[in-house]
Amino acid sequence: MTSNTGDGIPRRSPTATHWGNYEVVTDGDGRVKALEPAAYDPRPSPIGRGVAEAHHAPNRITQPMVRRGWLEHGPRYDGGGRGTDSFVPVSWDDAATLIATELDRVRETYGNEAIYGGSYGWGSAGRFHHAQSQVHRFLNVLGGFTSSVGSYSAAAMEAVMPHVIGGGPWHAVEQGPLWREIADHGELVVSFGGLAAKNAQANSGGVGRHRSVDAQRRCRDNGVAFVSVSPWRSDADAALEADWIPLRPNTDVPLMLALSHVLITEGLHDADFVRRCCTGYEVFERYVLGRSDGVVKDPDWAAALTGVDAATVTALARRIARHRTVINVSFSVQRQDHGEQPYWTATVLAALSGSMGRPGGGFAAALGISQTGVERERHAVASLPQGHNPVETFIPVARVADMLLHPGEPFDYNGRRLTYPDIRLVYWAGGNPFHHHQDLNRLVSAWQRPETVICHEPWWNPLARHCDIVLPAATMLERNDFAAGKTDLSLSAMHRAAEPPGESRTDYDAFTAIARKLGVEKEFTEGRTADEWVEELYERTRDRLAEREVELPPFADFWASDRGHLVTPPLPDRPHPFRLLREDPDAHPLDTPSGRIEIFSRTVADFGYDDCPGHPVWLEPREWQGEARRRYPLDLISPQPANRLHSQYDHGPHSRAGKVAGREPVTLNRADAEARGIADGDVVRVFNDRGACLAGAVLSDDLRPGVLALPTGAWYDPADAAAGGLDKHGNPNVLTRDLGTSRLAQGPTSGTTLVQVERYDAPPPPVTAFEPARTRP
């Protein structure tokens, strides 16, 4: 393997990112000049435009750093100033010694359970240099760690859907219809949470060719109609010509229940399918008709909650019954209070519709997100083995602040009664909790509790500023690897295009140095260099595919090819479980206790959770209760940004070009803005009892009145890092509530947030999110 080492020769090197494949253009000095989209990608993402300049940004960390307070006073249970303190540069040998000594101290004093190695986040693409795999492998070699389960993206779905349709946490996503099936057989797609084209830019692990948007448009060309149920008109690609139903946030379930009411009372529901292929329908029918609680879930009832008039609800239900229909739910609708309910209710609606188990119809999860719906699966690709974690303690991933603040306290999760561990050391590599976690002011307080926090980071982002020891990490452009994205058929080479600046190292080299200090280098590396591991994983993949009679070129040929990219053949289509269920439920049962779709789940009912009973229900969000709605009359949604992946490369020019007044843009309905004297481009203050942030106003008629849209991912930038409060940059998670969806999933509820907004008339403080941390020799 070769790299551009500044030998005076300009080069083009292939690489892969979560948002697509590119050629990295470097000059003769080895400096990255640009990322140009791969020629074979029909719809490349513009996010790559922001990488080259960010690669050389002034906030790059180029040597190991230790927080001054930690270095002078040692580990402390109150953190002692994370987020406010300055940093001291140290040598790699000193940094490795400090980390090794601290890991030994914590393990010997408190046990491995006291180490939290969640490291949740996408990091960068690559089968070997996958940060979370690296840190988990390292900690497992040392005897294990407290881990996390679930995701911030889809925790509620991951917990509830195995009870409803069986399978694993992501089975619901894997079993939906493909776009080509919808184009050939479908007639209508009703999408709760929309189908925003921007959400198809990125795919976990990489995407060689962006095909989702074109696949959706082919459906429209073939006569498939689309309905987008979302507060924001732009949540559907304009080319789909989707009918827009602008419902109030958090009311998807009342709408679904009212649609079910129409289907049932007008005799339009698929009575044969629910009788043969489902269990518990009678319980659901009694609930919808109001016989169990006295509340009839009809369109008039739903209209008062959703803001969608009853005639529209009735007409949509009849349309669903007349056509081969896909009921699609985005991830966003389950990142809400009681987020288990939209997915469960949508499954029942699909079962009633008459389209479940028929080609091009039925239930779908996350169609239009990443590459979902393009392929159902891909051939298995080898990844870095993480080893065995003997520590059984875990938390639901979004409960990290609760864990740090309440050690020893019990909590419920998916039928189990568990206890939060007493975490003394956090080791983080890949991901940014100060992006994806809710109620950041609360997280900042919780983050002070561990005695030591260690991270690997390329730039001074909010995570690095809140750590005790920071190791400078090489980026995806500074190491060799290969990528393979979820359900994507591509294998893509990632050539090292530039040398890591200063003393930056790969995660693997950093962990190897620490493992050497701890006497476990052989166990961690297995005697291989990083490049040898990359070749080993490719050859393991090659061997696996050969068993399926798929021939890949030897690694040397793959690596030397001009394109650095190959496409594996699709896997043969397997009979769809819902289609087989419809044909013969006794011969083809689902992996549920009944073998059917569980409209009523005895398992969930027996958990005894009042916030997630045994069948789909409407539960008023806890955020709405009391005086909150009067004080904070606006619903805040925090969608994925269009110009970056989560918070990645927010400091790059492509993301920064989308800022308004140097801050994250917040979209307001024009009438709401005018009532508050807010004009386009104004700096505004968005606030509630949990916090406040400044953002740049964008006025629009395409957003439902009473709703604000503030994309997630702006780097957290508190005006006073010690006190919390005002974020200067527009991070919506200073406003969101850190409360689990229910005791079943304990997922994040960022989509249930009430706020107020006002014009900010004082001179706005400067944004400092992208400045380096303070350092002292």
PDB file of N, CA, C and O in Angstrom, residues 480-520:
ATOM      1  N   ASN A 480      -5.239   3.639   5.435  1.00  0.00           N
ATOM      2  CA  ASN A 480      -5.743   2.712   4.426  1.00  0.00           C
ATOM      3  C   ASN A 480      -6.859   1.856   5.013  1.00  0.00           C
ATOM      4  O   ASN A 480      -6.803   1.445   6.173  1.00  0.00           O
ATOM      5  N   ASP A 481      -7.865   1.568   4.182  1.00  0.00           N
ATOM      6  CA  ASP A 481      -8.978   0.752   4.642  1.00  0.00           C
ATOM      7  C   ASP A 481      -9.831   0.397   3.430  1.00  0.00           C
ATOM      8  O   ASP A 481      -9.511   0.779   2.288  1.00  0.00           O
ATOM      9  N   PHE A 482     -10.905  -0.323   3.656  1.00  0.00           N
ATOM     10  CA  PHE A 482     -11.914  -0.476   2.608  1.00  0.00           C
ATOM     11  C   PHE A 482     -13.282  -0.424   3.263  1.00  0.00           C
ATOM     12  O   PHE A 482     -13.434  -0.714   4.451  1.00  0.00           O
ATOM     13  N   ALA A 483     -14.286  -0.018   2.481  1.00  0.00           N
ATOM     14  CA  ALA A 483     -15.606   0.257   3.028  1.00  0.00           C
ATOM     15  C   ALA A 483     -16.647  -0.626   2.377  1.00  0.00           C
ATOM     16  O   ALA A 483     -16.533  -1.014   1.208  1.00  0.00           O
ATOM     17  N   ALA A 484     -17.686  -0.909   3.150  1.00  0.00           N
ATOM     18  CA  ALA A 484     -18.857  -1.628   2.655  1.00  0.00           C
ATOM     19  C   ALA A 484     -20.043  -1.177   3.483  1.00  0.00           C
ATOM     20  O   ALA A 484     -20.082  -1.411   4.692  1.00  0.00           O
ATOM     21  N   GLY A 485     -20.996  -0.503   2.865  1.00  0.00           N
ATOM     22  CA  GLY A 485     -22.120   0.060   3.594  1.00  0.00           C
ATOM     23  C   GLY A 485     -23.258  -0.918   3.790  1.00  0.00           C
ATOM     24  O   GLY A 485     -23.383  -1.923   3.081  1.00  0.00           O
ATOM     25  N   LYS A 486     -24.087  -0.624   4.749  1.00  0.00           N
ATOM     26  CA  LYS A 486     -25.261  -1.444   5.055  1.00  0.00           C
ATOM     27  C   LYS A 486     -26.161  -1.536   3.838  1.00  0.00           C
ATOM     28  O   LYS A 486     -26.574  -0.519   3.283  1.00  0.00           O
ATOM     29  N   THR A 487     -26.460  -2.722   3.401  1.00  0.00           N
ATOM     30  CA  THR A 487     -27.279  -3.072   2.233  1.00  0.00           C
ATOM     31  C   THR A 487     -26.720  -2.540   0.917  1.00  0.00           C
ATOM     32  O   THR A 487     -27.356  -2.688  -0.123  1.00  0.00           O
ATOM     33  N   ASP A 488     -25.547  -1.911   0.933  1.00  0.00           N
ATOM     34  CA  ASP A 488     -24.937  -1.414  -0.303  1.00  0.00           C
ATOM     35  C   ASP A 488     -24.064  -2.520  -0.898  1.00  0.00           C
ATOM     36  O   ASP A 488     -23.348  -3.218  -0.172  1.00  0.00           O
ATOM     37  N   LEU A 489     -24.078  -2.676  -2.204  1.00  0.00           N
ATOM     38  CA  LEU A 489     -23.386  -3.775  -2.860  1.00  0.00           C
ATOM     39  C   LEU A 489     -21.922  -3.483  -3.158  1.00  0.00           C
ATOM     40  O   LEU A 489     -21.210  -4.347  -3.668  1.00  0.00           O
ATOM     41  N   SER A 490     -21.464  -2.282  -2.848  1.00  0.00           N
ATOM     42  CA  SER A 490     -20.109  -1.869  -3.221  1.00  0.00           C
ATOM     43  C   SER A 490     -19.072  -2.294  -2.197  1.00  0.00           C
ATOM     44  O   SER A 490     -19.342  -2.352  -0.988  1.00  0.00           O
ATOM     45  N   LEU A 491     -17.875  -2.587  -2.678  1.00  0.00           N
ATOM     46  CA  LEU A 491     -16.668  -2.626  -1.867  1.00  0.00           C
ATOM     47  C   LEU A 491     -15.769  -1.527  -2.396  1.00  0.00           C
ATOM     48  O   LEU A 491     -15.476  -1.478  -3.601  1.00  0.00           O
ATOM     49  N   SER A 492     -15.327  -0.649  -1.517  1.00  0.00           N
ATOM     50  CA  SER A 492     -14.625   0.558  -1.952  1.00  0.00           C
ATOM     51  C   SER A 492     -13.312   0.721  -1.211  1.00  0.00           C
ATOM     52  O   SER A 492     -13.269   0.665   0.025  1.00  0.00           O
ATOM     53  N   ALA A 493     -12.235   0.929  -1.979  1.00  0.00           N
ATOM     54  CA  ALA A 493     -10.913   1.141  -1.383  1.00  0.00           C
ATOM     55  C   ALA A 493     -10.820   2.540  -0.795  1.00  0.00           C
ATOM     56  O   ALA A 493     -11.363   3.501  -1.353  1.00  0.00           O
ATOM     57  N   MET A 494     -10.120   2.633   0.320  1.00  0.00           N
ATOM     58  CA  MET A 494      -9.865   3.919   0.967  1.00  0.00           C
ATOM     59  C   MET A 494      -8.345   4.063   1.103  1.00  0.00           C
ATOM     60  O   MET A 494      -7.752   3.548   2.042  1.00  0.00           O
ATOM     61  N   HIS A 495      -7.730   4.748   0.129  1.00  0.00           N
ATOM     62  CA  HIS A 495      -6.279   4.904   0.136  1.00  0.00           C
ATOM     63  C   HIS A 495      -5.876   6.058   1.035  1.00  0.00           C
ATOM     64  O   HIS A 495      -6.558   7.092   1.080  1.00  0.00           O
ATOM     65  N   ARG A 496      -4.772   5.872   1.728  1.00  0.00           N
ATOM     66  CA  ARG A 496      -4.211   6.977   2.520  1.00  0.00           C
ATOM     67  C   ARG A 496      -3.732   8.040   1.566  1.00  0.00           C
ATOM     68  O   ARG A 496      -2.783   7.854   0.811  1.00  0.00           O
ATOM     69  N   ALA A 497      -4.402   9.203   1.598  1.00  0.00           N
ATOM     70  CA  ALA A 497      -4.091  10.285   0.664  1.00  0.00           C
ATOM     71  C   ALA A 497      -3.123  11.295   1.248  1.00  0.00           C
ATOM     72  O   ALA A 497      -2.500  12.054   0.504  1.00  0.00           O
ATOM     73  N   ALA A 498      -3.000  11.329   2.563  1.00  0.00           N
ATOM     74  CA  ALA A 498      -2.128  12.304   3.219  1.00  0.00           C
ATOM     75  C   ALA A 498      -1.602  11.702   4.509  1.00  0.00           C
ATOM     76  O   ALA A 498      -2.199  10.778   5.069  1.00  0.00           O
ATOM     77  N   GLU A 499      -0.495  12.229   4.978  1.00  0.00           N
ATOM     78  CA  GLU A 499       0.059  11.779   6.250  1.00  0.00           C
ATOM     79  C   GLU A 499      -0.647  12.499   7.403  1.00  0.00           C
ATOM     80  O   GLU A 499      -1.005  13.682   7.283  1.00  0.00           O
ATOM     81  N   PRO A 500      -0.834  11.832   8.517  1.00  0.00           N
ATOM     82  CA  PRO A 500      -1.434  12.510   9.671  1.00  0.00           C
ATOM     83  C   PRO A 500      -0.573  13.685  10.106  1.00  0.00           C
ATOM     84  O   PRO A 500       0.654  13.571  10.164  1.00  0.00           O
ATOM     85  N   PRO A 501      -1.170  14.826  10.406  1.00  0.00           N
ATOM     86  CA  PRO A 501      -0.371  15.997  10.780  1.00  0.00           C
ATOM     87  C   PRO A 501       0.207  15.869  12.182  1.00  0.00           C
ATOM     88  O   PRO A 501      -0.382  15.244  13.073  1.00  0.00           O
ATOM     89  N   GLY A 502       1.343  16.463  12.373  1.00  0.00           N
ATOM     90  CA  GLY A 502       1.962  16.486  13.692  1.00  0.00           C
ATOM     91  C   GLY A 502       2.166  15.088  14.242  1.00  0.00           C
ATOM     92  O   GLY A 502       2.728  14.203  13.584  1.00  0.00           O
ATOM     93  N   GLU A 503       1.658  14.863  15.438  1.00  0.00           N
ATOM     94  CA  GLU A 503       1.798  13.573  16.112  1.00  0.00           C
ATOM     95  C   GLU A 503       0.509  12.754  16.081  1.00  0.00           C
ATOM     96  O   GLU A 503       0.353  11.817  16.863  1.00  0.00           O
ATOM     97  N   SER A 504      -0.413  13.085  15.176  1.00  0.00           N
ATOM     98  CA  SER A 504      -1.668  12.336  15.078  1.00  0.00           C
ATOM     99  C   SER A 504      -1.394  10.880  14.717  1.00  0.00           C
ATOM    100  O   SER A 504      -0.492  10.583  13.930  1.00  0.00           O
ATOM    101  N   ARG A 505      -2.186   9.981  15.275  1.00  0.00           N
ATOM    102  CA  ARG A 505      -2.066   8.555  14.997  1.00  0.00           C
ATOM    103  C   ARG A 505      -3.446   7.962  14.765  1.00  0.00           C
ATOM    104  O   ARG A 505      -4.467   8.517  15.200  1.00  0.00           O
ATOM    105  N   THR A 506      -3.465   6.809  14.113  1.00  0.00           N
ATOM    106  CA  THR A 506      -4.721   6.089  13.996  1.00  0.00           C
ATOM    107  C   THR A 506      -5.145   5.563  15.364  1.00  0.00           C
ATOM    108  O   THR A 506      -4.317   5.400  16.270  1.00  0.00           O
ATOM    109  N   ASP A 507      -6.432   5.275  15.510  1.00  0.00           N
ATOM    110  CA  ASP A 507      -6.906   4.667  16.752  1.00  0.00           C
ATOM    111  C   ASP A 507      -6.160   3.373  17.032  1.00  0.00           C
ATOM    112  O   ASP A 507      -5.806   3.081  18.181  1.00  0.00           O
ATOM    113  N   TYR A 508      -5.917   2.602  15.981  1.00  0.00           N
ATOM    114  CA  TYR A 508      -5.242   1.317  16.160  1.00  0.00           C
ATOM    115  C   TYR A 508      -3.832   1.507  16.722  1.00  0.00           C
ATOM    116  O   TYR A 508      -3.426   0.813  17.657  1.00  0.00           O
ATOM    117  N   ASP A 509      -3.095   2.455  16.165  1.00  0.00           N
ATOM    118  CA  ASP A 509      -1.738   2.697  16.665  1.00  0.00           C
ATOM    119  C   ASP A 509      -1.767   3.234  18.100  1.00  0.00           C
ATOM    120  O   ASP A 509      -0.892   2.907  18.912  1.00  0.00           O
ATOM    121  N   ALA A 510      -2.773   4.055  18.407  1.00  0.00           N
ATOM    122  CA  ALA A 510      -2.891   4.564  19.774  1.00  0.00           C
ATOM    123  C   ALA A 510      -3.171   3.430  20.752  1.00  0.00           C
ATOM    124  O   ALA A 510      -2.513   3.308  21.806  1.00  0.00           O
ATOM    125  N   PHE A 511      -4.113   2.582  20.422  1.00  0.00           N
ATOM    126  CA  PHE A 511      -4.440   1.464  21.315  1.00  0.00           C
ATOM    127  C   PHE A 511      -3.283   0.469  21.414  1.00  0.00           C
ATOM    128  O   PHE A 511      -3.048  -0.123  22.473  1.00  0.00           O
ATOM    129  N   THR A 512      -2.549   0.313  20.321  1.00  0.00           N
ATOM    130  CA  THR A 512      -1.392  -0.586  20.358  1.00  0.00           C
ATOM    131  C   THR A 512      -0.346  -0.075  21.349  1.00  0.00           C
ATOM    132  O   THR A 512       0.228  -0.845  22.129  1.00  0.00           O
ATOM    133  N   ALA A 513      -0.117   1.237  21.346  1.00  0.00           N
ATOM    134  CA  ALA A 513       0.864   1.813  22.268  1.00  0.00           C
ATOM    135  C   ALA A 513       0.431   1.633  23.722  1.00  0.00           C
ATOM    136  O   ALA A 513       1.250   1.316  24.601  1.00  0.00           O
ATOM    137  N   ILE A 514      -0.862   1.810  23.994  1.00  0.00           N
ATOM    138  CA  ILE A 514      -1.351   1.635  25.366  1.00  0.00           C
ATOM    139  C   ILE A 514      -1.337   0.162  25.753  1.00  0.00           C
ATOM    140  O   ILE A 514      -0.965  -0.202  26.881  1.00  0.00           O
ATOM    141  N   ALA A 515      -1.739  -0.705  24.809  1.00  0.00           N
ATOM    142  CA  ALA A 515      -1.718  -2.149  25.077  1.00  0.00           C
ATOM    143  C   ALA A 515      -0.310  -2.632  25.403  1.00  0.00           C
ATOM    144  O   ALA A 515      -0.119  -3.517  26.244  1.00  0.00           O
ATOM    145  N   ARG A 516       0.682  -2.037  24.740  1.00  0.00           N
ATOM    146  CA  ARG A 516       2.085  -2.404  25.020  1.00  0.00           C
ATOM    147  C   ARG A 516       2.420  -2.074  26.472  1.00  0.00           C
ATOM    148  O   ARG A 516       3.078  -2.859  27.165  1.00  0.00           O
ATOM    149  N   LYS A 517       1.966  -0.915  26.953  1.00  0.00           N
ATOM    150  CA  LYS A 517       2.226  -0.540  28.351  1.00  0.00           C
ATOM    151  C   LYS A 517       1.548  -1.508  29.325  1.00  0.00           C
ATOM    152  O   LYS A 517       2.054  -1.752  30.426  1.00  0.00           O
ATOM    153  N   LEU A 518       0.408  -2.061  28.905  1.00  0.00           N
ATOM    154  CA  LEU A 518      -0.365  -2.938  29.778  1.00  0.00           C
ATOM    155  C   LEU A 518      -0.019  -4.409  29.597  1.00  0.00           C
ATOM    156  O   LEU A 518      -0.607  -5.273  30.256  1.00  0.00           O
ATOM    157  N   GLY A 519       0.898  -4.703  28.689  1.00  0.00           N
ATOM    158  CA  GLY A 519       1.327  -6.073  28.480  1.00  0.00           C
ATOM    159  C   GLY A 519       0.373  -6.922  27.680  1.00  0.00           C
ATOM    160  O   GLY A 519       0.409  -8.162  27.771  1.00  0.00           O
ATOM    161  N   VAL A 520      -0.514  -6.296  26.874  1.00  0.00           N
ATOM    162  CA  VAL A 520      -1.482  -7.066  26.088  1.00  0.00           C
ATOM    163  C   VAL A 520      -1.394  -6.712  24.601  1.00  0.00           C
ATOM    164  O   VAL A 520      -2.364  -6.869  23.867  1.00  0.00           O
TER     165      VAL A 520
END
